[in-house]
Amino acid sequence: MSITCIRLVSLNVPARVKKGSEVQLSCLYDLGNASLYSLKWFYRNHKNPEEQEFFRYTPRGKPVKQVFPLEGINVDQFQLTQQSAFRNTASTFYKSEGGTVYITETNGMTSGNYKCEISVEGTFQTVAAEKLMTVEEYRE
């Protein structure tokens, strides 16, 4: 069995965000010749140092996408269905899917460390990275 070289290319988590805003988190990766088994997002903060999973994407799983409720983490699960003008088919798109997650209505509980973890099929080799995000209340 050979080891596949997977790597997390970029973890995009803003350092500071305005209270009440929508935030995009993204995790870009390179799997080499491997296939993605899962991509998971975790959260932890100073009040609860144990990381908690809030989003999971498993392209070959059922369901493909799972959201786990956490206080302060409101994952945008907006769904858009588009009808094809040329074929009698419809395509469904989700705002939060794959390596991209949108969090809405940020507040003090949203502040914390966000970790993206990816693993590949077969070897289940895993890589992860995390960044801190702080929600601030701006005064005008």
Short mmCIF file of C-alpha atoms in Angstrom, two decimals:
data_model
loop_
_atom_site.label_atom_id
_atom_site.label_comp_id
_atom_site.label_asym_id
_atom_site.label_seq_id
_atom_site.Cartn_x
_atom_site.Cartn_y
_atom_site.Cartn_z
CA MET A 1 0.00 0.00 0.00
CA SER A 2 1.47 3.36 -0.94
CA ILE A 3 1.09 6.60 0.96
CA THR A 4 -0.58 9.37 -1.00
CA CYS A 5 0.69 12.89 -0.51
CA ILE A 6 -2.29 15.02 0.38
CA ARG A 7 -2.01 18.61 1.51
CA LEU A 8 -4.12 21.44 2.68
CA VAL A 9 -3.28 24.25 0.25
CA SER A 10 -5.15 27.12 1.88
CA LEU A 11 -7.39 27.69 4.88
CA ASN A 12 -9.37 30.92 4.53
CA VAL A 13 -10.85 32.05 7.84
CA PRO A 14 -11.07 35.81 8.40
CA ALA A 15 -9.23 36.99 11.52
CA ARG A 16 -11.89 39.59 12.40
CA VAL A 17 -15.52 39.95 11.38
CA LYS A 18 -18.33 42.32 12.24
CA LYS A 19 -21.06 41.07 14.56
CA GLY A 20 -24.19 40.10 12.59
CA SER A 21 -22.32 39.61 9.32
CA GLU A 22 -22.09 36.58 7.05
CA VAL A 23 -18.70 34.86 6.86
CA GLN A 24 -17.25 32.54 4.25
CA LEU A 25 -14.83 29.85 5.42
CA SER A 26 -12.98 27.86 2.78
CA CYS A 27 -10.58 24.96 2.78
CA LEU A 28 -8.61 24.27 -0.41
CA TYR A 29 -6.71 21.01 -0.75
CA ASP A 30 -4.65 18.89 -3.12
CA LEU A 31 -5.35 15.15 -3.00
CA GLY A 32 -2.81 14.08 -5.60
CA ASN A 33 -4.23 10.87 -7.11
CA ALA A 34 -6.42 10.08 -4.09
CA SER A 35 -10.19 10.47 -3.70
CA LEU A 36 -11.74 12.59 -0.96
CA TYR A 37 -13.37 10.55 1.79
CA SER A 38 -14.48 13.45 3.99
CA LEU A 39 -14.00 17.11 4.72
CA LYS A 40 -14.99 18.23 8.21
CA TRP A 41 -15.17 21.59 9.94
CA PHE A 42 -14.63 21.85 13.69
CA TYR A 43 -15.02 24.70 16.18
CA ARG A 44 -13.71 25.39 19.66
CA ASN A 45 -13.42 28.45 21.90
CA HIS A 46 -12.07 29.45 25.31
CA LYS A 47 -15.33 28.48 27.04
CA ASN A 48 -15.32 25.00 25.49
CA PRO A 49 -11.78 23.87 24.57
CA GLU A 50 -13.06 20.54 23.17
CA GLU A 51 -13.43 20.82 19.40
CA GLN A 52 -16.90 20.14 18.07
CA GLU A 53 -17.79 19.18 14.52
CA PHE A 54 -20.35 21.45 12.86
CA PHE A 55 -20.14 20.54 9.17
CA ARG A 56 -19.27 17.36 7.26
CA TYR A 57 -18.98 16.76 3.52
CA THR A 58 -18.65 13.16 2.30
CA PRO A 59 -18.99 13.11 -1.51
CA ARG A 60 -19.79 9.38 -1.65
CA GLY A 61 -21.88 9.33 1.52
CA LYS A 62 -25.58 9.57 2.18
CA PRO A 63 -26.25 12.25 3.05
CA VAL A 64 -23.42 14.01 1.24
CA LYS A 65 -23.62 17.00 3.58
CA GLN A 66 -24.37 17.11 7.30
CA VAL A 67 -24.73 20.11 9.60
CA PHE A 68 -24.45 19.64 13.37
CA PRO A 69 -26.08 22.43 15.42
CA LEU A 70 -23.79 24.43 17.69
CA GLU A 71 -24.61 27.60 19.61
CA GLY A 72 -23.27 30.60 17.69
CA ILE A 73 -22.61 28.64 14.49
CA ASN A 74 -25.43 29.18 12.00
CA VAL A 75 -24.49 27.38 8.79
CA ASP A 76 -26.24 28.82 5.74
CA GLN A 77 -27.95 25.86 4.08
CA PHE A 78 -29.55 27.89 1.28
CA GLN A 79 -30.50 25.72 -1.67
CA LEU A 80 -31.08 26.89 -5.23
CA THR A 81 -32.63 24.72 -7.93
CA GLN A 82 -32.08 25.73 -11.55
CA GLN A 83 -34.10 24.38 -14.46
CA SER A 84 -32.16 23.74 -17.66
CA ALA A 85 -33.61 25.52 -20.68
CA PHE A 86 -32.11 22.95 -23.05
CA ARG A 87 -32.87 19.76 -21.15
CA ASN A 88 -35.74 18.73 -18.98
CA THR A 89 -33.48 18.55 -15.90
CA ALA A 90 -32.89 20.54 -12.75
CA SER A 91 -29.63 21.18 -10.92
CA THR A 92 -29.45 21.86 -7.20
CA PHE A 93 -26.75 24.08 -5.73
CA TYR A 94 -26.02 24.65 -2.05
CA LYS A 95 -24.35 27.72 -0.63
CA SER A 96 -22.40 25.66 1.92
CA GLU A 97 -20.90 22.62 0.24
CA GLY A 98 -17.56 20.90 -0.21
CA GLY A 99 -14.76 22.96 1.29
CA THR A 100 -16.82 26.16 1.57
CA VAL A 101 -19.06 26.98 4.51
CA TYR A 102 -21.04 30.17 5.09
CA ILE A 103 -21.88 31.20 8.65
CA THR A 104 -24.64 33.77 9.14
CA GLU A 105 -25.65 36.01 12.04
CA THR A 106 -22.22 36.00 13.68
CA ASN A 107 -22.11 36.90 17.37
CA GLY A 108 -19.80 36.59 20.37
CA MET A 109 -20.31 32.81 20.48
CA THR A 110 -19.05 32.58 16.88
CA SER A 111 -15.57 33.75 17.94
CA GLY A 112 -13.12 30.87 18.21
CA ASN A 113 -10.83 28.47 16.38
CA TYR A 114 -12.01 26.90 13.13
CA LYS A 115 -10.37 23.73 11.87
CA CYS A 116 -10.71 22.05 8.49
CA GLU A 117 -9.82 18.36 8.35
CA ILE A 118 -9.66 16.30 5.16
CA SER A 119 -9.16 12.56 4.76
CA VAL A 120 -8.80 10.38 1.71
CA GLU A 121 -10.36 7.04 0.82
CA GLY A 122 -8.42 3.83 1.29
CA THR A 123 -5.61 4.94 3.60
CA PHE A 124 -7.76 7.48 5.48
CA GLN A 125 -4.69 9.71 5.63
CA THR A 126 -5.75 12.98 7.27
CA VAL A 127 -4.45 16.54 7.25
CA ALA A 128 -5.84 19.55 9.11
CA ALA A 129 -5.27 23.23 9.76
CA GLU A 130 -6.97 25.77 11.99
CA LYS A 131 -7.27 29.53 12.42
CA LEU A 132 -8.75 31.90 14.97
CA MET A 133 -11.68 34.17 14.08
CA THR A 134 -12.88 37.00 16.36
CA VAL A 135 -16.31 38.59 16.05
CA GLU A 136 -16.23 42.28 16.97
CA GLU A 137 -18.98 44.76 17.66
CA TYR A 138 -18.23 47.89 15.68
CA ARG A 139 -19.58 51.19 16.93
CA GLU A 140 -20.54 53.83 14.38
#
